[in-house]
PDB file of C-alpha atoms in Angstrom:
ATOM      1  CA  UNK M   1    -210.055-197.130 146.040  1.00 47.00           C
ATOM      2  CA  UNK M   2    -208.005-200.482 146.361  1.00 51.00           C
ATOM      3  CA  UNK M   3    -209.229-202.749 148.978  1.00 51.00           C
ATOM      4  CA  UNK M   4    -206.892-203.087 151.964  1.00 55.00           C
ATOM      5  CA  UNK M   5    -206.139-206.802 151.334  1.00 53.00           C
ATOM      6  CA  UNK M   6    -205.282-206.023 147.764  1.00 70.00           C
ATOM      7  CA  UNK M   7    -203.363-202.868 148.390  1.00 88.00           C
ATOM      8  CA  UNK M   8    -199.955-202.608 146.690  1.00 98.00           C
ATOM      9  CA  UNK M   9    -197.708-199.622 147.005  1.00 98.00           C
ATOM     10  CA  UNK M  10    -195.348-198.404 144.307  1.00 98.00           C
ATOM     11  CA  UNK M  11    -192.724-195.657 144.534  1.00 98.00           C
ATOM     12  CA  UNK M  12    -192.160-193.864 141.266  1.00 97.00           C
ATOM     13  CA  UNK M  13    -189.156-191.590 140.519  1.00 95.00           C
ATOM     14  CA  UNK M  14    -189.899-191.423 136.809  1.00 92.00           C
ATOM     15  CA  UNK M  15    -192.473-191.439 134.152  1.00 92.00           C
ATOM     16  CA  UNK M  16    -195.170-193.151 136.225  1.00 95.00           C
ATOM     17  CA  UNK M  17    -195.657-189.789 137.863  1.00 94.00           C
ATOM     18  CA  UNK M  18    -196.665-188.201 134.615  1.00 92.00           C
ATOM     19  CA  UNK M  19    -200.449-187.571 134.594  1.00 93.00           C
ATOM     20  CA  UNK M  20    -200.617-189.094 131.030  1.00 93.00           C
ATOM     21  CA  UNK M  21    -199.557-192.378 132.594  1.00 95.00           C
ATOM     22  CA  UNK M  22    -201.542-192.701 135.734  1.00 96.00           C
ATOM     23  CA  UNK M  23    -204.619-190.995 134.655  1.00 96.00           C
ATOM     24  CA  UNK M  24    -204.975-193.297 131.677  1.00 96.00           C
ATOM     25  CA  UNK M  25    -203.563-196.440 133.003  1.00 97.00           C
ATOM     26  CA  UNK M  26    -204.560-196.541 136.882  1.00 97.00           C
ATOM     27  CA  UNK M  27    -208.059-196.437 138.371  1.00 94.00           C
ATOM     28  CA  UNK M  28    -209.409-193.051 138.428  1.00 92.00           C
ATOM     29  CA  UNK M  29    -209.664-193.162 142.248  1.00 93.00           C
ATOM     30  CA  UNK M  30    -206.001-194.130 142.710  1.00 96.00           C
ATOM     31  CA  UNK M  31    -204.523-192.711 145.841  1.00 97.00           C
ATOM     32  CA  UNK M  32    -201.011-191.189 145.829  1.00 97.00           C
ATOM     33  CA  UNK M  33    -198.786-189.171 148.093  1.00 98.00           C
ATOM     34  CA  UNK M  34    -195.336-187.401 147.778  1.00 98.00           C
ATOM     35  CA  UNK M  35    -192.459-189.533 149.385  1.00 98.00           C
ATOM     36  CA  UNK M  36    -188.790-189.733 149.554  1.00 98.00           C
ATOM     37  CA  UNK M  37    -186.465-192.747 149.451  1.00 98.00           C
ATOM     38  CA  UNK M  38    -183.394-192.414 151.735  1.00 97.00           C
ATOM     39  CA  UNK M  39    -180.105-194.282 151.025  1.00 97.00           C
ATOM     40  CA  UNK M  40    -180.438-194.201 147.188  1.00 98.00           C
ATOM     41  CA  UNK M  41    -179.272-191.745 144.457  1.00 97.00           C
ATOM     42  CA  UNK M  42    -181.359-191.220 141.273  1.00 96.00           C
ATOM     43  CA  UNK M  43    -178.968-191.709 138.454  1.00 96.00           C
ATOM     44  CA  UNK M  44    -178.831-192.080 134.678  1.00 94.00           C
ATOM     45  CA  UNK M  45    -176.456-194.261 132.601  1.00 93.00           C
ATOM     46  CA  UNK M  46    -175.223-194.303 128.916  1.00 91.00           C
ATOM     47  CA  UNK M  47    -178.651-195.160 127.881  1.00 89.00           C
ATOM     48  CA  UNK M  48    -180.119-191.944 129.540  1.00 88.00           C
ATOM     49  CA  UNK M  49    -182.674-194.050 131.494  1.00 92.00           C
ATOM     50  CA  UNK M  50    -183.027-193.811 135.221  1.00 94.00           C
ATOM     51  CA  UNK M  51    -181.809-196.198 137.686  1.00 96.00           C
ATOM     52  CA  UNK M  52    -181.125-196.295 141.449  1.00 98.00           C
ATOM     53  CA  UNK M  53    -177.680-196.682 143.003  1.00 97.00           C
ATOM     54  CA  UNK M  54    -177.187-197.072 146.856  1.00 97.00           C
ATOM     55  CA  UNK M  55    -175.744-193.936 148.408  1.00 96.00           C
ATOM     56  CA  UNK M  56    -176.376-193.423 152.295  1.00 95.00           C
ATOM     57  CA  UNK M  57    -175.980-189.659 151.835  1.00 96.00           C
ATOM     58  CA  UNK M  58    -178.621-189.381 149.096  1.00 96.00           C
ATOM     59  CA  UNK M  59    -182.319-189.196 148.792  1.00 96.00           C
ATOM     60  CA  UNK M  60    -184.690-189.670 145.905  1.00 96.00           C
ATOM     61  CA  UNK M  61    -187.958-187.683 145.524  1.00 95.00           C
ATOM     62  CA  UNK M  62    -191.006-189.225 144.145  1.00 96.00           C
ATOM     63  CA  UNK M  63    -194.624-190.465 144.498  1.00 97.00           C
ATOM     64  CA  UNK M  64    -196.168-193.479 145.939  1.00 98.00           C
ATOM     65  CA  UNK M  65    -199.264-194.938 144.240  1.00 98.00           C
ATOM     66  CA  UNK M  66    -201.650-197.322 145.799  1.00 98.00           C
ATOM     67  CA  UNK M  67    -202.558-199.790 143.038  1.00 98.00           C
ATOM     68  CA  UNK M  68    -204.000-203.290 142.419  1.00 97.00           C
ATOM     69  CA  UNK M  69    -201.939-206.467 141.403  1.00 97.00           C
ATOM     70  CA  UNK M  70    -203.170-206.083 137.796  1.00 97.00           C
ATOM     71  CA  UNK M  71    -201.894-202.569 137.729  1.00 97.00           C
ATOM     72  CA  UNK M  72    -198.567-203.764 139.038  1.00 98.00           C
ATOM     73  CA  UNK M  73    -198.454-206.312 136.182  1.00 98.00           C
ATOM     74  CA  UNK M  74    -199.055-203.375 133.756  1.00 97.00           C
ATOM     75  CA  UNK M  75    -196.210-201.542 135.266  1.00 97.00           C
ATOM     76  CA  UNK M  76    -193.957-204.590 134.700  1.00 98.00           C
ATOM     77  CA  UNK M  77    -194.906-204.424 131.064  1.00 97.00           C
ATOM     78  CA  UNK M  78    -194.087-200.615 130.996  1.00 96.00           C
ATOM     79  CA  UNK M  79    -190.555-201.283 132.804  1.00 96.00           C
ATOM     80  CA  UNK M  80    -189.894-204.246 130.425  1.00 96.00           C
ATOM     81  CA  UNK M  81    -189.546-206.624 133.271  1.00 97.00           C
ATOM     82  CA  UNK M  82    -187.089-208.090 133.984  1.00 97.00           C
ATOM     83  CA  UNK M  83    -184.854-205.488 132.313  1.00 96.00           C
ATOM     84  CA  UNK M  84    -186.228-203.271 135.228  1.00 97.00           C
ATOM     85  CA  UNK M  85    -186.729-205.372 138.259  1.00 97.00           C
ATOM     86  CA  UNK M  86    -188.725-204.410 141.420  1.00 98.00           C
ATOM     87  CA  UNK M  87    -187.949-204.861 145.020  1.00 98.00           C
ATOM     88  CA  UNK M  88    -189.243-203.652 148.376  1.00 98.00           C
ATOM     89  CA  UNK M  89    -188.052-200.459 150.233  1.00 98.00           C
ATOM     90  CA  UNK M  90    -189.273-198.227 152.939  1.00 98.00           C
ATOM     91  CA  UNK M  91    -190.047-194.664 152.177  1.00 98.00           C
ATOM     92  CA  UNK M  92    -191.001-191.429 154.050  1.00 98.00           C
ATOM     93  CA  UNK M  93    -194.551-190.095 153.528  1.00 98.00           C
ATOM     94  CA  UNK M  94    -193.752-186.476 153.113  1.00 97.00           C
ATOM     95  CA  UNK M  95    -197.300-185.524 153.965  1.00 95.00           C
ATOM     96  CA  UNK M  96    -197.456-187.314 157.277  1.00 97.00           C
ATOM     97  CA  UNK M  97    -193.858-187.679 158.096  1.00 97.00           C
ATOM     98  CA  UNK M  98    -194.394-191.381 158.645  1.00 98.00           C
ATOM     99  CA  UNK M  99    -192.386-194.354 157.416  1.00 98.00           C
ATOM    100  CA  UNK M 100    -194.043-196.545 154.929  1.00 98.00           C
ATOM    101  CA  UNK M 101    -192.899-200.184 154.491  1.00 97.00           C
ATOM    102  CA  UNK M 102    -192.969-202.685 151.862  1.00 97.00           C
ATOM    103  CA  UNK M 103    -193.280-200.255 148.893  1.00 98.00           C
ATOM    104  CA  UNK M 104    -192.242-201.594 145.327  1.00 98.00           C
ATOM    105  CA  UNK M 105    -189.654-199.781 143.442  1.00 98.00           C
ATOM    106  CA  UNK M 106    -187.935-200.558 140.016  1.00 98.00           C
ATOM    107  CA  UNK M 107    -184.349-200.230 138.969  1.00 97.00           C
ATOM    108  CA  UNK M 108    -182.065-201.815 136.444  1.00 96.00           C
ATOM    109  CA  UNK M 109    -178.465-202.715 135.992  1.00 95.00           C
ATOM    110  CA  UNK M 110    -176.269-199.892 134.745  1.00 95.00           C
ATOM    111  CA  UNK M 111    -174.971-199.808 131.119  1.00 92.00           C
ATOM    112  CA  UNK M 112    -171.590-197.951 130.659  1.00 92.00           C
ATOM    113  CA  UNK M 113    -171.104-194.847 132.772  1.00 95.00           C
ATOM    114  CA  UNK M 114    -173.376-193.674 135.642  1.00 96.00           C
ATOM    115  CA  UNK M 115    -174.155-190.040 136.529  1.00 94.00           C
ATOM    116  CA  UNK M 116    -176.397-188.378 139.007  1.00 95.00           C
ATOM    117  CA  UNK M 117    -179.646-187.364 137.410  1.00 92.00           C
ATOM    118  CA  UNK M 118    -179.865-183.505 137.082  1.00 88.00           C
ATOM    119  CA  UNK M 119    -182.681-182.063 139.233  1.00 79.00           C
ATOM    120  CA  UNK M 120    -184.394-180.585 136.263  1.00 78.00           C
ATOM    121  CA  UNK M 121    -184.577-183.956 134.539  1.00 78.00           C
ATOM    122  CA  UNK M 122    -188.080-185.299 135.455  1.00 65.00           C
ATOM    123  CA  UNK M 123    -188.267-188.092 133.063  1.00 67.00           C
ATOM    124  CA  UNK M 124    -185.449-190.176 131.332  1.00 65.00           C
ATOM    125  CA  UNK M 125    -184.468-189.794 127.694  1.00 62.00           C
ATOM    126  CA  UNK M 126    -186.072-186.784 125.826  1.00 60.00           C
ATOM    127  CA  UNK M 127    -189.502-185.683 126.718  1.00 60.00           C
ATOM    128  CA  UNK M 128    -190.923-186.107 123.221  1.00 59.00           C
ATOM    129  CA  UNK M 129    -189.555-189.659 122.917  1.00 65.00           C
ATOM    130  CA  UNK M 130    -191.105-190.560 126.240  1.00 77.00           C
ATOM    131  CA  UNK M 131    -194.366-189.123 125.412  1.00 84.00           C
ATOM    132  CA  UNK M 132    -194.528-190.888 122.152  1.00 88.00           C
ATOM    133  CA  UNK M 133    -193.629-194.218 123.795  1.00 89.00           C
ATOM    134  CA  UNK M 134    -196.155-193.601 126.453  1.00 92.00           C
ATOM    135  CA  UNK M 135    -199.085-192.864 124.177  1.00 94.00           C
ATOM    136  CA  UNK M 136    -198.233-195.936 122.053  1.00 94.00           C
ATOM    137  CA  UNK M 137    -198.155-198.103 125.333  1.00 95.00           C
ATOM    138  CA  UNK M 138    -201.470-196.577 126.543  1.00 96.00           C
ATOM    139  CA  UNK M 139    -202.968-197.462 123.198  1.00 96.00           C
ATOM    140  CA  UNK M 140    -201.715-201.050 123.370  1.00 95.00           C
ATOM    141  CA  UNK M 141    -202.852-201.574 126.896  1.00 96.00           C
ATOM    142  CA  UNK M 142    -206.258-200.256 126.174  1.00 96.00           C
ATOM    143  CA  UNK M 143    -206.650-202.557 123.028  1.00 96.00           C
ATOM    144  CA  UNK M 144    -205.547-205.722 124.964  1.00 96.00           C
ATOM    145  CA  UNK M 145    -207.316-204.998 128.199  1.00 95.00           C
ATOM    146  CA  UNK M 146    -209.601-207.871 127.584  1.00 95.00           C
ATOM    147  CA  UNK M 147    -206.978-210.427 126.892  1.00 97.00           C
ATOM    148  CA  UNK M 148    -205.663-212.938 129.577  1.00 96.00           C
ATOM    149  CA  UNK M 149    -202.291-212.343 131.104  1.00 98.00           C
ATOM    150  CA  UNK M 150    -199.632-214.969 130.279  1.00 98.00           C
ATOM    151  CA  UNK M 151    -195.891-215.821 130.681  1.00 98.00           C
ATOM    152  CA  UNK M 152    -194.203-217.527 127.879  1.00 98.00           C
ATOM    153  CA  UNK M 153    -190.864-219.531 127.900  1.00 98.00           C
ATOM    154  CA  UNK M 154    -189.161-220.851 124.874  1.00 98.00           C
ATOM    155  CA  UNK M 155    -186.622-223.660 125.618  1.00 97.00           C
ATOM    156  CA  UNK M 156    -183.654-224.227 123.191  1.00 96.00           C
ATOM    157  CA  UNK M 157    -181.490-227.201 123.670  1.00 95.00           C
ATOM    158  CA  UNK M 158    -177.859-226.225 123.806  1.00 94.00           C
ATOM    159  CA  UNK M 159    -174.461-227.570 124.664  1.00 93.00           C
ATOM    160  CA  UNK M 160    -172.683-227.225 127.866  1.00 95.00           C
ATOM    161  CA  UNK M 161    -170.187-224.931 126.172  1.00 93.00           C
ATOM    162  CA  UNK M 162    -172.941-222.662 125.014  1.00 92.00           C
ATOM    163  CA  UNK M 163    -174.515-222.799 128.477  1.00 93.00           C
ATOM    164  CA  UNK M 164    -171.327-221.757 130.082  1.00 93.00           C
ATOM    165  CA  UNK M 165    -170.775-218.724 127.690  1.00 89.00           C
ATOM    166  CA  UNK M 166    -174.119-217.420 128.622  1.00 90.00           C
ATOM    167  CA  UNK M 167    -172.957-216.814 132.132  1.00 89.00           C
ATOM    168  CA  UNK M 168    -170.918-213.832 130.856  1.00 87.00           C
ATOM    169  CA  UNK M 169    -173.961-211.937 129.459  1.00 89.00           C
ATOM    170  CA  UNK M 170    -174.790-209.040 131.750  1.00 89.00           C
ATOM    171  CA  UNK M 171    -177.804-207.581 129.832  1.00 92.00           C
ATOM    172  CA  UNK M 172    -179.672-210.486 128.104  1.00 93.00           C
ATOM    173  CA  UNK M 173    -182.523-208.430 126.905  1.00 94.00           C
ATOM    174  CA  UNK M 174    -183.815-208.121 123.380  1.00 93.00           C
ATOM    175  CA  UNK M 175    -187.144-207.837 121.344  1.00 93.00           C
ATOM    176  CA  UNK M 176    -188.511-210.832 119.342  1.00 94.00           C
ATOM    177  CA  UNK M 177    -190.271-209.587 116.117  1.00 94.00           C
ATOM    178  CA  UNK M 178    -192.385-211.905 114.162  1.00 95.00           C
ATOM    179  CA  UNK M 179    -193.550-210.269 110.974  1.00 94.00           C
ATOM    180  CA  UNK M 180    -195.797-211.652 108.309  1.00 89.00           C
ATOM    181  CA  UNK M 181    -195.289-209.513 105.202  1.00 83.00           C
ATOM    182  CA  UNK M 182    -198.272-210.888 103.388  1.00 82.00           C
ATOM    183  CA  UNK M 183    -200.901-209.982 106.115  1.00 78.00           C
ATOM    184  CA  UNK M 184    -198.765-207.067 107.479  1.00 79.00           C
ATOM    185  CA  UNK M 185    -199.034-208.564 111.035  1.00 82.00           C
ATOM    186  CA  UNK M 186    -196.336-207.861 113.421  1.00 88.00           C
ATOM    187  CA  UNK M 187    -195.736-209.290 116.852  1.00 92.00           C
ATOM    188  CA  UNK M 188    -193.193-207.365 118.854  1.00 93.00           C
ATOM    189  CA  UNK M 189    -192.446-208.738 122.240  1.00 95.00           C
ATOM    190  CA  UNK M 190    -189.579-207.823 124.783  1.00 95.00           C
ATOM    191  CA  UNK M 191    -187.622-210.778 125.957  1.00 96.00           C
ATOM    192  CA  UNK M 192    -185.011-211.932 128.405  1.00 96.00           C
ATOM    193  CA  UNK M 193    -182.842-214.877 128.019  1.00 95.00           C
ATOM    194  CA  UNK M 194    -181.301-217.250 130.726  1.00 95.00           C
ATOM    195  CA  UNK M 195    -179.504-220.426 130.803  1.00 95.00           C
ATOM    196  CA  UNK M 196    -180.808-223.471 132.717  1.00 96.00           C
ATOM    197  CA  UNK M 197    -179.190-227.074 133.466  1.00 95.00           C
ATOM    198  CA  UNK M 198    -181.382-229.924 134.318  1.00 92.00           C
ATOM    199  CA  UNK M 199    -180.327-233.442 134.664  1.00 88.00           C
ATOM    200  CA  UNK M 200    -177.229-233.099 132.523  1.00 90.00           C
ATOM    201  CA  UNK M 201    -179.233-231.292 129.795  1.00 94.00           C
ATOM    202  CA  UNK M 202    -178.804-227.643 128.919  1.00 96.00           C
ATOM    203  CA  UNK M 203    -181.155-224.996 127.775  1.00 96.00           C
ATOM    204  CA  UNK M 204    -181.400-221.427 126.775  1.00 95.00           C
ATOM    205  CA  UNK M 205    -184.686-220.043 128.051  1.00 97.00           C
ATOM    206  CA  UNK M 206    -186.178-217.120 126.412  1.00 97.00           C
ATOM    207  CA  UNK M 207    -188.807-215.456 128.739  1.00 97.00           C
ATOM    208  CA  UNK M 208    -191.724-213.142 128.149  1.00 98.00           C
ATOM    209  CA  UNK M 209    -193.329-212.199 131.456  1.00 98.00           C
ATOM    210  CA  UNK M 210    -197.011-210.885 131.954  1.00 98.00           C
ATOM    211  CA  UNK M 211    -197.799-210.369 128.316  1.00 97.00           C
ATOM    212  CA  UNK M 212    -201.500-209.364 127.511  1.00 96.00           C
ATOM    213  CA  UNK M 213    -202.391-211.254 124.047  1.00 93.00           C
ATOM    214  CA  UNK M 214    -204.644-214.074 122.744  1.00 93.00           C
ATOM    215  CA  UNK M 215    -201.541-216.179 121.607  1.00 95.00           C
ATOM    216  CA  UNK M 216    -200.662-219.506 123.079  1.00 97.00           C
ATOM    217  CA  UNK M 217    -197.651-221.779 123.222  1.00 98.00           C
ATOM    218  CA  UNK M 218    -198.846-224.013 120.336  1.00 97.00           C
ATOM    219  CA  UNK M 219    -199.165-221.078 118.047  1.00 97.00           C
ATOM    220  CA  UNK M 220    -195.673-220.076 118.878  1.00 97.00           C
ATOM    221  CA  UNK M 221    -194.213-223.568 118.389  1.00 97.00           C
ATOM    222  CA  UNK M 222    -195.862-223.959 115.070  1.00 97.00           C
ATOM    223  CA  UNK M 223    -194.795-220.371 113.973  1.00 96.00           C
ATOM    224  CA  UNK M 224    -191.018-221.056 114.844  1.00 95.00           C
ATOM    225  CA  UNK M 225    -191.254-224.414 112.913  1.00 95.00           C
ATOM    226  CA  UNK M 226    -193.089-223.186 109.970  1.00 93.00           C
ATOM    227  CA  UNK M 227    -196.238-225.419 110.569  1.00 95.00           C
ATOM    228  CA  UNK M 228    -198.967-223.018 109.927  1.00 91.00           C
ATOM    229  CA  UNK M 229    -200.518-223.129 106.472  1.00 90.00           C
ATOM    230  CA  UNK M 230    -200.191-219.947 104.437  1.00 87.00           C
ATOM    231  CA  UNK M 231    -198.263-218.317 107.391  1.00 89.00           C
ATOM    232  CA  UNK M 232    -194.547-217.954 106.760  1.00 87.00           C
ATOM    233  CA  UNK M 233    -193.384-214.924 108.828  1.00 92.00           C
ATOM    234  CA  UNK M 234    -189.857-213.694 109.333  1.00 93.00           C
ATOM    235  CA  UNK M 235    -188.521-214.015 112.952  1.00 93.00           C
ATOM    236  CA  UNK M 236    -185.852-211.716 114.160  1.00 91.00           C
ATOM    237  CA  UNK M 237    -184.210-210.749 117.416  1.00 91.00           C
ATOM    238  CA  UNK M 238    -183.109-207.208 118.066  1.00 90.00           C
ATOM    239  CA  UNK M 239    -180.702-206.682 121.106  1.00 89.00           C
ATOM    240  CA  UNK M 240    -181.422-203.822 123.491  1.00 90.00           C
ATOM    241  CA  UNK M 241    -177.674-203.628 124.101  1.00 84.00           C
ATOM    242  CA  UNK M 242    -174.721-203.827 121.936  1.00 72.00           C
ATOM    243  CA  UNK M 243    -173.067-206.387 124.172  1.00 63.00           C
ATOM    244  CA  UNK M 244    -175.744-209.163 123.785  1.00 66.00           C
ATOM    245  CA  UNK M 245    -175.136-211.429 120.808  1.00 69.00           C
ATOM    246  CA  UNK M 246    -176.180-215.114 120.988  1.00 70.00           C
ATOM    247  CA  UNK M 247    -175.339-216.632 117.532  1.00 70.00           C
ATOM    248  CA  UNK M 248    -177.295-219.788 118.062  1.00 73.00           C
ATOM    249  CA  UNK M 249    -180.731-218.153 118.720  1.00 78.00           C
ATOM    250  CA  UNK M 250    -180.567-216.898 115.036  1.00 79.00           C
ATOM    251  CA  UNK M 251    -179.965-220.402 113.675  1.00 84.00           C
ATOM    252  CA  UNK M 252    -181.849-222.635 116.087  1.00 90.00           C
ATOM    253  CA  UNK M 253    -185.550-223.049 116.714  1.00 94.00           C
ATOM    254  CA  UNK M 254    -187.113-223.703 120.290  1.00 96.00           C
ATOM    255  CA  UNK M 255    -187.498-227.354 121.129  1.00 96.00           C
ATOM    256  CA  UNK M 256    -190.332-226.513 123.517  1.00 97.00           C
ATOM    257  CA  UNK M 257    -192.825-223.616 124.037  1.00 98.00           C
ATOM    258  CA  UNK M 258    -194.358-223.100 127.517  1.00 98.00           C
ATOM    259  CA  UNK M 259    -197.154-220.975 128.696  1.00 98.00           C
ATOM    260  CA  UNK M 260    -198.740-219.921 132.019  1.00 98.00           C
ATOM    261  CA  UNK M 261    -202.008-218.086 131.707  1.00 98.00           C
ATOM    262  CA  UNK M 262    -204.356-216.610 134.429  1.00 97.00           C
ATOM    263  CA  UNK M 263    -207.815-218.013 134.055  1.00 96.00           C
ATOM    264  CA  UNK M 264    -209.682-216.908 137.379  1.00 95.00           C
ATOM    265  CA  UNK M 265    -212.905-218.780 136.330  1.00 96.00           C
ATOM    266  CA  UNK M 266    -211.233-222.146 136.770  1.00 96.00           C
ATOM    267  CA  UNK M 267    -212.134-224.277 139.859  1.00 96.00           C
ATOM    268  CA  UNK M 268    -208.553-225.681 139.854  1.00 96.00           C
ATOM    269  CA  UNK M 269    -205.347-225.208 138.006  1.00 96.00           C
ATOM    270  CA  UNK M 270    -204.872-227.203 134.668  1.00 96.00           C
ATOM    271  CA  UNK M 271    -201.921-228.464 132.643  1.00 96.00           C
ATOM    272  CA  UNK M 272    -201.884-229.753 129.179  1.00 95.00           C
ATOM    273  CA  UNK M 273    -199.668-230.617 126.331  1.00 96.00           C
ATOM    274  CA  UNK M 274    -200.134-230.100 122.498  1.00 95.00           C
ATOM    275  CA  UNK M 275    -198.122-231.972 119.860  1.00 93.00           C
ATOM    276  CA  UNK M 276    -195.629-233.033 122.654  1.00 93.00           C
ATOM    277  CA  UNK M 277    -193.857-229.684 122.316  1.00 96.00           C
ATOM    278  CA  UNK M 278    -196.253-227.108 123.648  1.00 97.00           C
ATOM    279  CA  UNK M 279    -196.908-227.056 127.357  1.00 97.00           C
ATOM    280  CA  UNK M 280    -199.567-225.020 128.888  1.00 97.00           C
ATOM    281  CA  UNK M 281    -200.423-224.244 132.432  1.00 97.00           C
ATOM    282  CA  UNK M 282    -203.659-222.524 133.334  1.00 97.00           C
ATOM    283  CA  UNK M 283    -203.744-221.077 136.877  1.00 97.00           C
ATOM    284  CA  UNK M 284    -206.525-219.325 138.817  1.00 97.00           C
ATOM    285  CA  UNK M 285    -204.233-216.865 140.471  1.00 96.00           C
ATOM    286  CA  UNK M 286    -201.110-215.294 138.819  1.00 97.00           C
ATOM    287  CA  UNK M 287    -198.458-215.141 141.328  1.00 97.00           C
ATOM    288  CA  UNK M 288    -197.188-211.653 141.946  1.00 97.00           C
ATOM    289  CA  UNK M 289    -193.396-212.622 141.708  1.00 98.00           C
ATOM    290  CA  UNK M 290    -192.691-213.233 138.025  1.00 98.00           C
ATOM    291  CA  UNK M 291    -189.646-215.572 138.909  1.00 98.00           C
ATOM    292  CA  UNK M 292    -191.873-217.669 141.123  1.00 98.00           C
ATOM    293  CA  UNK M 293    -194.084-218.247 138.173  1.00 98.00           C
ATOM    294  CA  UNK M 294    -191.020-218.972 135.982  1.00 98.00           C
ATOM    295  CA  UNK M 295    -190.095-221.754 138.460  1.00 97.00           C
ATOM    296  CA  UNK M 296    -193.487-223.177 138.723  1.00 97.00           C
ATOM    297  CA  UNK M 297    -193.866-223.300 135.009  1.00 98.00           C
ATOM    298  CA  UNK M 298    -190.557-225.102 134.545  1.00 97.00           C
ATOM    299  CA  UNK M 299    -191.318-227.488 137.385  1.00 96.00           C
ATOM    300  CA  UNK M 300    -194.482-228.422 135.795  1.00 95.00           C
ATOM    301  CA  UNK M 301    -192.854-228.876 132.385  1.00 96.00           C
ATOM    302  CA  UNK M 302    -190.078-231.067 133.563  1.00 95.00           C
ATOM    303  CA  UNK M 303    -192.462-233.145 135.637  1.00 92.00           C
ATOM    304  CA  UNK M 304    -194.518-233.874 132.533  1.00 89.00           C
ATOM    305  CA  UNK M 305    -191.661-233.937 129.966  1.00 83.00           C
ATOM    306  CA  UNK M 306    -190.454-237.593 130.352  1.00 61.00           C
ATOM    307  CA  UNK M 307    -193.855-239.037 129.246  1.00 64.00           C
ATOM    308  CA  UNK M 308    -194.378-236.560 126.510  1.00 57.00           C
ATOM    309  CA  UNK M 309    -190.860-236.335 125.096  1.00 65.00           C
ATOM    310  CA  UNK M 310    -190.060-238.108 121.893  1.00 53.00           C
TER     311      UNK M 310
END
């Protein structure tokens, strides 16, 4: 059972309700109850994945789980945050008929056409594809459970014109695939890309949120710039949507690699640089809001950048 001060409520209207998910990935004593979300409709778009649309006349049936912050970060990984983003709603507990406030739910920006999800469609996509993806996800989560949790930001210097062109991208989501054909090692991470203007400089920021691995910002910087002996992998970017194409990311290399990692054993937060291009921020507590972490990491980077920049 989750301690009261650490209790986080999550409303699921999709795959998380599958026993295969919550029995393998949540605590065995996780509490749950049937609930309904009023004022929203459960929909699917051209990708055949679920999303929510506001509709005063509709109601979404689902399940509320009482989870920990670490389990919420796990759900972020499953939902490919920020491709799916979470926000607070109030739901009706169907067992007690009481309103429950401040419950997280995930949704995404639609792609193409949007339809009401059929009542007999419990999980998005086809069941076999969902089960295969879920089993692979469970295997990865168990294999990486002992690794620290980290955010990574890769900053590319761009022109104002490139910065302005990025404002038209609605679904900036893709996978970064680093493959060493010699050792057969593959790093496959979901990413998002945003643009940033800071003191007349412009950047494209490639983001990875809440990843569980043993990598660090210096490794990424050296990998992108071919600075690791006997390690010359291919680096590719595969868009999750047809409308996302940033030509310069295929030809440029990141100027800086940033990392925030949770290290609860620390007495105080620490910052450090490596080779003037890799910035690391070790924190005792990982903020529950990924975009707050994003801002904190960028603030720390820019505060230290003038005396480290070449």
